[in-house]
Amino acid sequence: MSGVGKGVAASSIALILKARGFNVTALKIDPYINVDAGTMNPTEHGEVFVLNDGDETDQDMGNYERFLNINLTRVNYMTTGRVYQEVIRKERNLEYKGKNVEVVPDVPFEVIRRIEKAAQNANADVTVVEIGGTIGEYQNILFLEAARMMKVHHPDDVAFVMVSYLPMPSKIGEMKTKPTQSASRALNSVGVQADIIIARSEVSLDRKRKEKIALFCNIRPENVISAPDVYSIYDVPINFERDHLSDMLCKRLMLKPKNRRGNLMPWRNFTKKVKNGHGEVNIAIVGKYFDSGKFTFSDAYISVIHAIKFSAYKLGVKPRIHYLSAKDFETGKKKLEELDKYDGVLIPGGFGTTGVEGKIKVIEYIRKNKIPFLGICYGMQLAIIEYARNVARLALAHTTEVNPKTPFPVIYIMPEQEKILAGAENRYGGTMRLGAYKATLLKGSIAESAYKQSKISERHRHRYEVNPEYVEKLTSAGLVFSGISPNRKLMEIVELPRKKHPFFVATQFHPEFQARPLFPHPLFTAFIEASIN
Ligand code: GLN
């Protein structure tokens, strides 16, 4: 079922194999028609994770990158829409040479081609493929068919891992294996037999239940991995190794590990830091995808949350993250003074009108009251609007995204971007400024001292930009543009000088996508450090 932790299981498998000395890559299959995740509502689907090459993908891709510390590309992400789009393109191009193009086998063949391409591109010894959805539903059937075919073609090179859940009804107080048995049978009915079953549950699995699953699901008891709930998702790989999962997979795939004992040491050290922080740092995220300040769907900002945590762990403190709804500051349901409680405030990316004025009020308050601030994407655009209105005396300044008739369009669509939109067959699919772009940092700025270098590359996902016509005016009003694109046209980072504010930095890009457990993002670390101080 969804939410059971397939993504974390796949990432963890990839990590423990990497620790045995293999070159590992990972691939996500999402069984929906959407060509990518860019058009999906984050409250339903979670964050859109952007890759270096600009692909807008599922948040699981973020887990793969974070666990493996690698950069993935477009070929590592597949959806039903994407597969069909390619099959139809080839058909229109006569690439099937006049034969009938069939759902089976041509669609599974295209799936296999993509998996092999991802493996090839990464020069991978092992490719971990996560098939999204649930066993037994219609949506992923062609992907399971592709998996079955791969096994037929390469019997020794394919291993199947099924992630299942063992519910524990509170009245009964013991774990139930029946759903796992049914899932295994449903998997068998499409010609796939699991080699390993990861049994997710609230508590650890006992011998009796391992034996029961083994007997009814045609595997050995030692091939049932106990996967109880853990303190943090980063403990999962270590738990898997307790049950010798990497040994089992190596044996099954006939791979000779290059590291005999494995090399999970850096990871183990990181998980210790997760548990051992002294004191805490309280960070508020003021966003749009929260309901009335109650955290309802933090998945919409999952990479931001991880990025905050990695930096806090690095600095040896426990992160406490608070989710505030921007709207509550608009309606007066929440008072701005409540922000005094927090050590730092972060305003993440966003789209549209909802909560915009609330966020602007929050930015004004934290600017005046010298609360450390990190703004990301929309967070930067709104910081500029706030500064334009309240300091540069451009009343009613706005972004044309919200008010196309504003007298001072400090944020607008660049003419080049407008051209792309006008020519685009699909106005909204993949037409933003997406992926990695470079920026040059201003000497002596907060940004430069955080990064400790003057040239950076960061990932983007936006349509609107700082309007260059207002840069001079904003600069003379005291705002510092400390990161600029190499052609000097696009504003990438703004900040306030140290003597005016302890930490007021906002970026047009999304630094969170490059924050990694073992390599926290320097800008987040600088923000958390300022917040601690
Ligand atoms: N809505 C803004 C834009 O399109 C910001 C996007 C974002 O925050 N990711 O430019």
CSV table of C-alpha atoms in Angstrom, one decimal, residues 280-287 290 293-299 301-313 317-324 341-348 524 527-528:
chain,number,residue,atom,x,y,z
A,280,GLU,CA,17.3,22.6,19.9
A,281,VAL,CA,16.8,25.1,17.1
A,282,ASN,CA,13.2,26.1,16.4
A,283,ILE,CA,12.5,26.9,12.8
A,284,ALA,CA,9.2,27.9,11.4
A,285,ILE,CA,8.2,27.2,7.8
A,286,VAL,CA,5.5,29.6,6.7
A,287,GLY,CA,3.8,27.9,3.8
A,290,PHE,CA,-0.6,23.6,5.7
A,293,GLY,CA,-1.0,25.8,11.2
A,294,LYS,CA,-1.7,22.2,11.9
A,295,PHE,CA,0.8,20.2,10.0
A,296,THR,CA,-1.2,18.2,7.5
A,297,PHE,CA,1.1,17.6,4.6
A,298,SER,CA,4.7,18.3,5.2
A,299,ASP,CA,5.5,16.1,2.2
A,301,TYR,CA,8.2,20.6,1.5
A,302,ILE,CA,10.0,17.4,2.2
A,303,SER,CA,13.4,18.4,0.8
A,304,VAL,CA,13.3,21.7,2.6
A,305,ILE,CA,12.6,19.8,5.9
A,306,HIS,CA,15.5,17.4,5.2
A,307,ALA,CA,17.8,20.2,4.4
A,308,ILE,CA,17.1,22.0,7.7
A,309,LYS,CA,17.6,18.8,9.6
A,310,PHE,CA,20.9,17.8,7.9
A,311,SER,CA,22.4,21.2,8.8
A,312,ALA,CA,21.1,21.1,12.4
A,313,TYR,CA,22.6,17.6,12.9
A,317,VAL,CA,21.5,20.6,17.7
A,318,LYS,CA,18.1,19.0,17.5
A,319,PRO,CA,15.9,20.6,14.8
A,320,ARG,CA,12.3,21.4,15.8
A,321,ILE,CA,10.3,22.4,12.8
A,322,HIS,CA,7.0,24.2,13.1
A,323,TYR,CA,4.5,24.5,10.3
A,324,LEU,CA,2.6,27.8,10.0
A,341,LYS,CA,9.2,32.3,19.5
A,342,TYR,CA,11.2,31.0,16.6
A,343,ASP,CA,15.0,31.1,16.1
A,344,GLY,CA,14.6,31.3,12.3
A,345,VAL,CA,11.8,31.5,9.7
A,346,LEU,CA,11.9,29.9,6.3
A,347,ILE,CA,9.5,30.8,3.4
A,348,PRO,CA,9.6,28.0,0.8
A,524,PHE,CA,21.1,26.0,5.1
A,527,PHE,CA,20.9,29.9,8.2
A,528,ILE,CA,20.7,27.4,11.0
